[in-house]
mmCIF file of C-alpha atoms in Angstrom:
data_model
loop_
_atom_site.group_PDB
_atom_site.id
_atom_site.type_symbol
_atom_site.label_atom_id
_atom_site.label_comp_id
_atom_site.label_asym_id
_atom_site.label_seq_id
_atom_site.Cartn_x
_atom_site.Cartn_y
_atom_site.Cartn_z
ATOM 1 C CA MET A 1 0.000 0.000 0.000
ATOM 2 C CA SER A 2 1.470 3.394 -0.946
ATOM 3 C CA ASP A 3 1.933 6.268 1.474
ATOM 4 C CA LYS A 4 -0.642 8.280 -0.483
ATOM 5 C CA ILE A 5 -3.490 5.939 0.308
ATOM 6 C CA GLN A 6 -2.386 4.396 3.590
ATOM 7 C CA ARG A 7 -4.909 5.158 6.305
ATOM 8 C CA VAL A 8 -3.854 6.508 9.684
ATOM 9 C CA ALA A 9 -5.250 5.719 13.140
ATOM 10 C CA LEU A 10 -4.652 7.659 16.340
ATOM 11 C CA ILE A 11 -5.233 5.445 19.366
ATOM 12 C CA THR A 12 -5.338 7.019 22.810
ATOM 13 C CA GLY A 13 -4.385 4.871 25.769
ATOM 14 C CA ALA A 14 -2.520 2.543 23.415
ATOM 15 C CA SER A 15 0.241 1.492 25.798
ATOM 16 C CA GLY A 16 -1.744 -1.508 27.024
ATOM 17 C CA GLY A 17 -5.039 -3.365 27.170
ATOM 18 C CA ILE A 18 -7.643 -2.694 24.501
ATOM 19 C CA GLY A 19 -5.708 0.294 23.173
ATOM 20 C CA ARG A 20 -2.620 -1.751 22.405
ATOM 21 C CA ALA A 21 -4.656 -4.618 20.946
ATOM 22 C CA SER A 22 -6.398 -2.100 18.705
ATOM 23 C CA ALA A 23 -3.086 -0.614 17.563
ATOM 24 C CA GLU A 24 -1.759 -4.017 16.576
ATOM 25 C CA ARG A 25 -5.053 -5.052 14.942
ATOM 26 C CA LEU A 26 -5.389 -1.881 12.865
ATOM 27 C CA ALA A 27 -1.741 -2.062 11.860
ATOM 28 C CA ALA A 28 -2.405 -5.590 10.599
ATOM 29 C CA ASP A 29 -5.126 -4.045 8.419
ATOM 30 C CA GLY A 30 -2.586 -1.656 6.914
ATOM 31 C CA PHE A 31 -3.049 1.413 9.095
ATOM 32 C CA SER A 32 -0.180 3.575 10.212
ATOM 33 C CA VAL A 33 -0.744 4.080 13.931
ATOM 34 C CA VAL A 34 -0.055 6.770 16.493
ATOM 35 C CA VAL A 35 0.409 5.082 19.866
ATOM 36 C CA HIS A 36 -0.708 7.625 22.454
ATOM 37 C CA TYR A 37 -0.051 7.342 26.173
ATOM 38 C CA ALA A 38 -0.397 9.505 29.253
ATOM 39 C CA GLY A 39 1.789 7.356 31.517
ATOM 40 C CA GLY A 40 3.908 4.310 30.821
ATOM 41 C CA LYS A 41 6.241 5.488 28.084
ATOM 42 C CA ASP A 42 8.133 2.192 28.049
ATOM 43 C CA ARG A 43 4.948 0.212 27.419
ATOM 44 C CA ALA A 44 3.950 2.603 24.654
ATOM 45 C CA GLU A 45 7.341 2.190 23.002
ATOM 46 C CA GLN A 46 6.943 -1.591 23.245
ATOM 47 C CA ALA A 47 3.517 -1.381 21.604
ATOM 48 C CA ALA A 48 4.891 0.727 18.768
ATOM 49 C CA GLN A 49 7.824 -1.630 18.319
ATOM 50 C CA ALA A 50 5.463 -4.601 18.130
ATOM 51 C CA VAL A 51 3.711 -2.860 15.225
ATOM 52 C CA ARG A 52 7.033 -2.179 13.494
ATOM 53 C CA ASP A 53 8.240 -5.729 14.049
ATOM 54 C CA ALA A 54 5.118 -6.927 12.241
ATOM 55 C CA GLY A 55 5.944 -4.679 9.284
ATOM 56 C CA GLY A 56 3.761 -1.695 10.179
ATOM 57 C CA ARG A 57 4.405 1.983 10.802
ATOM 58 C CA ALA A 58 4.030 3.514 14.258
ATOM 59 C CA VAL A 59 5.011 6.568 16.248
ATOM 60 C CA VAL A 60 4.563 7.299 19.947
ATOM 61 C CA ALA A 61 2.960 10.453 21.367
ATOM 62 C CA ALA A 62 2.322 11.563 24.940
ATOM 63 C CA GLY A 63 -0.393 13.821 26.273
ATOM 64 C CA ASP A 64 -3.044 14.359 28.946
ATOM 65 C CA VAL A 65 -6.315 13.607 27.140
ATOM 66 C CA ALA A 66 -8.132 16.297 29.130
ATOM 67 C CA ASP A 67 -5.617 18.985 28.089
ATOM 68 C CA GLU A 68 -6.680 20.483 24.774
ATOM 69 C CA ASP A 69 -3.260 21.941 24.005
ATOM 70 C CA ALA A 70 -1.413 18.704 24.722
ATOM 71 C CA MET A 71 -3.803 16.699 22.576
ATOM 72 C CA ALA A 72 -3.683 19.237 19.746
ATOM 73 C CA GLU A 73 0.061 18.564 19.685
ATOM 74 C CA VAL A 74 -0.637 14.825 19.399
ATOM 75 C CA PHE A 75 -2.905 15.458 16.412
ATOM 76 C CA ASP A 76 -0.228 17.759 14.943
ATOM 77 C CA LEU A 77 2.376 15.009 15.296
ATOM 78 C CA ALA A 78 0.113 12.499 13.551
ATOM 79 C CA GLU A 79 -0.382 14.873 10.653
ATOM 80 C CA ARG A 80 3.320 15.662 10.374
ATOM 81 C CA GLU A 81 4.366 12.032 10.452
ATOM 82 C CA PHE A 82 1.651 10.473 8.317
ATOM 83 C CA GLY A 83 -0.089 13.307 6.471
ATOM 84 C CA GLY A 84 -3.462 13.159 8.214
ATOM 85 C CA ILE A 85 -5.761 11.120 10.441
ATOM 86 C CA ASP A 86 -8.583 8.843 9.357
ATOM 87 C CA VAL A 87 -9.550 6.995 12.534
ATOM 88 C CA LEU A 88 -9.609 7.922 16.203
ATOM 89 C CA VAL A 89 -9.842 5.124 18.737
ATOM 90 C CA HIS A 90 -10.296 6.763 22.122
ATOM 91 C CA ALA A 91 -9.359 4.050 24.607
ATOM 92 C CA ALA A 92 -7.755 6.163 27.346
ATOM 93 C CA GLY A 93 -9.543 6.178 30.692
ATOM 94 C CA VAL A 94 -9.400 5.560 34.430
ATOM 95 C CA MET A 95 -11.508 3.246 36.593
ATOM 96 C CA PRO A 96 -11.258 3.769 40.366
ATOM 97 C CA THR A 97 -13.996 1.865 42.166
ATOM 98 C CA ALA A 98 -15.849 2.382 45.446
ATOM 99 C CA PRO A 99 -19.453 2.524 46.623
ATOM 100 C CA ILE A 100 -21.054 5.869 45.821
ATOM 101 C CA ALA A 101 -21.436 6.662 49.529
ATOM 102 C CA GLU A 102 -17.704 6.144 50.041
ATOM 103 C CA THR A 103 -16.266 7.736 46.887
ATOM 104 C CA PRO A 104 -14.230 10.858 47.675
ATOM 105 C CA LEU A 105 -15.389 13.779 45.568
ATOM 106 C CA ASP A 106 -11.879 14.429 44.341
ATOM 107 C CA THR A 107 -11.821 10.862 43.001
ATOM 108 C CA PHE A 108 -15.168 11.461 41.312
ATOM 109 C CA ASP A 109 -13.821 14.678 39.791
ATOM 110 C CA HIS A 110 -10.701 12.902 38.511
ATOM 111 C CA ILE A 111 -12.777 10.197 36.821
ATOM 112 C CA GLN A 112 -14.970 12.781 35.115
ATOM 113 C CA ARG A 113 -11.974 14.884 34.064
ATOM 114 C CA VAL A 114 -10.214 11.995 32.353
ATOM 115 C CA ASN A 115 -13.183 10.047 31.021
ATOM 116 C CA VAL A 116 -15.679 12.801 30.218
ATOM 117 C CA ARG A 117 -13.622 15.937 29.547
ATOM 118 C CA GLY A 118 -10.942 13.764 27.929
ATOM 119 C CA THR A 119 -13.477 12.289 25.510
ATOM 120 C CA PHE A 120 -14.903 15.734 24.764
ATOM 121 C CA VAL A 121 -11.445 17.189 24.051
ATOM 122 C CA VAL A 122 -10.289 14.333 21.849
ATOM 123 C CA ASP A 123 -13.588 13.971 19.983
ATOM 124 C CA GLN A 124 -13.696 17.721 19.370
ATOM 125 C CA LEU A 125 -10.257 17.630 17.791
ATOM 126 C CA ALA A 126 -11.181 14.580 15.741
ATOM 127 C CA ALA A 127 -14.399 16.195 14.539
ATOM 128 C CA ARG A 128 -12.384 19.141 13.276
ATOM 129 C CA ARG A 129 -9.468 17.244 11.774
ATOM 130 C CA LEU A 130 -10.378 13.739 10.573
ATOM 131 C CA ARG A 131 -10.430 13.172 6.839
ATOM 132 C CA ALA A 132 -13.592 12.201 4.986
ATOM 133 C CA GLY A 133 -14.262 8.483 5.162
ATOM 134 C CA GLY A 134 -13.017 8.406 8.728
ATOM 135 C CA ALA A 135 -14.308 6.996 11.984
ATOM 136 C CA ILE A 136 -14.413 8.084 15.614
ATOM 137 C CA ILE A 137 -14.602 5.113 17.981
ATOM 138 C CA ASN A 138 -15.022 5.824 21.680
ATOM 139 C CA LEU A 139 -14.652 3.258 24.454
ATOM 140 C CA SER A 140 -17.630 3.042 26.775
ATOM 141 C CA SER A 141 -18.404 0.132 29.090
ATOM 142 C CA SER A 142 -21.119 -2.467 29.577
ATOM 143 C CA LEU A 143 -21.209 -1.232 33.178
ATOM 144 C CA THR A 144 -23.619 1.451 31.982
ATOM 145 C CA ARG A 145 -26.145 -1.407 31.697
ATOM 146 C CA LEU A 146 -24.930 -3.974 34.255
ATOM 147 C CA GLN A 147 -25.482 -1.717 37.308
ATOM 148 C CA THR A 148 -22.582 -3.311 39.177
ATOM 149 C CA PRO A 149 -22.005 -1.939 42.705
ATOM 150 C CA THR A 150 -18.820 0.126 43.296
ATOM 151 C CA TYR A 151 -18.732 1.340 39.678
ATOM 152 C CA GLY A 152 -21.116 4.289 40.084
ATOM 153 C CA ALA A 153 -18.702 7.105 39.284
ATOM 154 C CA TYR A 154 -17.103 5.189 36.412
ATOM 155 C CA ALA A 155 -20.425 4.120 34.869
ATOM 156 C CA ALA A 156 -21.656 7.711 35.119
ATOM 157 C CA SER A 157 -18.642 8.863 33.124
ATOM 158 C CA LYS A 158 -19.242 6.248 30.459
ATOM 159 C CA GLY A 159 -22.914 7.166 30.234
ATOM 160 C CA ALA A 160 -21.696 10.647 29.299
ATOM 161 C CA VAL A 161 -19.343 9.153 26.708
ATOM 162 C CA GLU A 162 -22.262 7.339 25.089
ATOM 163 C CA ALA A 163 -24.373 10.508 25.010
ATOM 164 C CA MET A 164 -21.576 12.491 23.353
ATOM 165 C CA THR A 165 -20.998 9.699 20.849
ATOM 166 C CA LEU A 166 -24.606 9.571 19.683
ATOM 167 C CA ILE A 167 -24.920 13.344 19.396
ATOM 168 C CA LEU A 168 -21.604 13.802 17.567
ATOM 169 C CA ALA A 169 -22.623 11.199 14.985
ATOM 170 C CA ARG A 170 -25.571 13.385 14.081
ATOM 171 C CA GLU A 171 -23.621 16.630 14.199
ATOM 172 C CA LEU A 172 -21.201 15.293 11.578
ATOM 173 C CA ARG A 173 -23.929 14.834 8.984
ATOM 174 C CA GLY A 174 -22.483 15.327 5.506
ATOM 175 C CA ARG A 175 -18.859 14.769 6.585
ATOM 176 C CA ASP A 176 -18.675 11.016 5.807
ATOM 177 C CA ILE A 177 -17.322 10.349 9.316
ATOM 178 C CA THR A 178 -18.939 7.678 11.485
ATOM 179 C CA VAL A 179 -19.071 7.933 15.270
ATOM 180 C CA ASN A 180 -19.693 4.890 17.442
ATOM 181 C CA ALA A 181 -18.902 3.565 20.905
ATOM 182 C CA VAL A 182 -17.682 0.108 21.853
ATOM 183 C CA ALA A 183 -18.786 -0.985 25.324
ATOM 184 C CA PRO A 184 -16.771 -3.985 26.536
ATOM 185 C CA GLY A 185 -17.789 -6.127 29.460
ATOM 186 C CA PRO A 186 -15.257 -7.551 31.955
ATOM 187 C CA THR A 187 -12.033 -7.739 29.956
ATOM 188 C CA ALA A 188 -8.641 -9.107 30.958
ATOM 189 C CA THR A 189 -6.687 -5.849 31.042
ATOM 190 C CA PRO A 190 -4.401 -4.365 33.707
ATOM 191 C CA LEU A 191 -7.107 -1.758 34.407
ATOM 192 C CA PHE A 192 -9.614 -4.539 35.110
ATOM 193 C CA PHE A 193 -7.363 -6.669 37.313
ATOM 194 C CA ALA A 194 -6.145 -3.785 39.489
ATOM 195 C CA GLY A 195 -7.320 -4.245 43.094
ATOM 196 C CA LYS A 196 -9.529 -7.281 42.441
ATOM 197 C CA SER A 197 -9.388 -10.561 44.338
ATOM 198 C CA GLN A 198 -9.372 -13.853 42.443
ATOM 199 C CA GLU A 199 -12.868 -14.512 43.801
ATOM 200 C CA THR A 200 -14.115 -11.268 42.275
ATOM 201 C CA ILE A 201 -12.405 -11.999 38.964
ATOM 202 C CA ASP A 202 -13.952 -15.469 38.824
ATOM 203 C CA ARG A 203 -17.394 -14.098 39.661
ATOM 204 C CA LEU A 204 -17.218 -11.506 36.906
ATOM 205 C CA ALA A 205 -15.963 -14.077 34.407
ATOM 206 C CA SER A 206 -18.991 -16.230 35.226
ATOM 207 C CA LEU A 207 -21.386 -13.478 34.115
ATOM 208 C CA THR A 208 -20.999 -14.472 30.478
ATOM 209 C CA PRO A 209 -22.577 -17.610 28.955
ATOM 210 C CA MET A 210 -19.084 -18.392 27.626
ATOM 211 C CA GLY A 211 -17.737 -18.491 31.175
ATOM 212 C CA ARG A 212 -14.664 -16.358 30.614
ATOM 213 C CA LEU A 213 -13.422 -12.807 30.642
ATOM 214 C CA GLY A 214 -13.200 -10.948 27.392
ATOM 215 C CA GLU A 215 -9.771 -10.516 25.846
ATOM 216 C CA PRO A 216 -8.502 -7.186 24.483
ATOM 217 C CA ALA A 217 -8.464 -8.781 21.039
ATOM 218 C CA ASP A 218 -12.235 -9.388 21.288
ATOM 219 C CA ALA A 219 -12.868 -5.650 21.501
ATOM 220 C CA ALA A 220 -10.162 -4.877 18.933
ATOM 221 C CA GLU A 221 -11.959 -7.017 16.335
ATOM 222 C CA VAL A 222 -15.097 -4.890 16.692
ATOM 223 C CA ILE A 223 -13.025 -1.700 16.600
ATOM 224 C CA ALA A 224 -11.361 -2.884 13.385
ATOM 225 C CA PHE A 225 -14.803 -3.489 11.868
ATOM 226 C CA LEU A 226 -15.920 0.046 12.725
ATOM 227 C CA ALA A 227 -12.626 1.487 11.453
ATOM 228 C CA GLY A 228 -12.884 -0.395 8.167
ATOM 229 C CA PRO A 229 -15.844 -2.097 6.537
ATOM 230 C CA GLY A 230 -18.538 -1.057 9.014
ATOM 231 C CA ARG A 231 -19.471 2.176 7.243
ATOM 232 C CA TRP A 232 -23.217 1.754 7.715
ATOM 233 C CA MET A 233 -22.802 1.416 11.476
ATOM 234 C CA ASN A 234 -23.135 4.937 12.813
ATOM 235 C CA GLY A 235 -24.371 6.567 16.014
ATOM 236 C CA GLN A 236 -24.447 3.250 17.876
ATOM 237 C CA VAL A 237 -23.179 1.688 21.094
ATOM 238 C CA LEU A 238 -21.941 -1.874 20.531
ATOM 239 C CA TYR A 239 -21.879 -4.038 23.652
ATOM 240 C CA VAL A 240 -18.907 -6.377 23.339
ATOM 241 C CA ASN A 241 -19.369 -8.506 26.431
ATOM 242 C CA GLY A 242 -19.999 -12.124 25.454
ATOM 243 C CA GLY A 243 -23.596 -11.881 26.640
ATOM 244 C CA ALA A 244 -22.826 -10.680 30.175
ATOM 245 C CA ALA A 245 -25.909 -10.049 32.229
#
């Protein structure tokens, strides 16, 4: 594929988990990828190197997703390196957990800053700068529907992500840019495992008829569909959770 027609994906939170799986999956489809991270530079470099080792093109970029100037620089870098951006996969986020009655308000504010403001900032930039034929893919969570205790602040933030996703899809009428959200269920990522006992992990895995946790690659397959052939899928939330209930 020539440089003139090679598509470009910017993936936030691509140093691990679903973000990294998406970077590797889209690279396998021929995308050049921008591996964004906020923390964990070494892991981001490893993700980019994995893409290069497989024959793809990748660069690494750092930035606080809730900082509009920092993220504008990430978009600038993508355009300098690869000539433009076709797909945004917004996988960056935080997930502290606690019962609502016990959640410190500063923790609540941090979750909303990263997950809600961060999505607004990054989607706003993408809406202004993606090329025609592009796709914006936000990461939500099946927790917006599962009503799992201790996830109140996080699920609230992802409910906002879904609302922004559906509205932006309609605001981009005539631009040939799709906007969708992927809402994974319990998925075997470092973010998921943090602070959980084996008993809790096993219980959450049992929620699906398939009796296992999702893998990052499960979500990445759906993201690749939305980034590529899924052009008639627009303004939707896709629950990628193996039937969790």
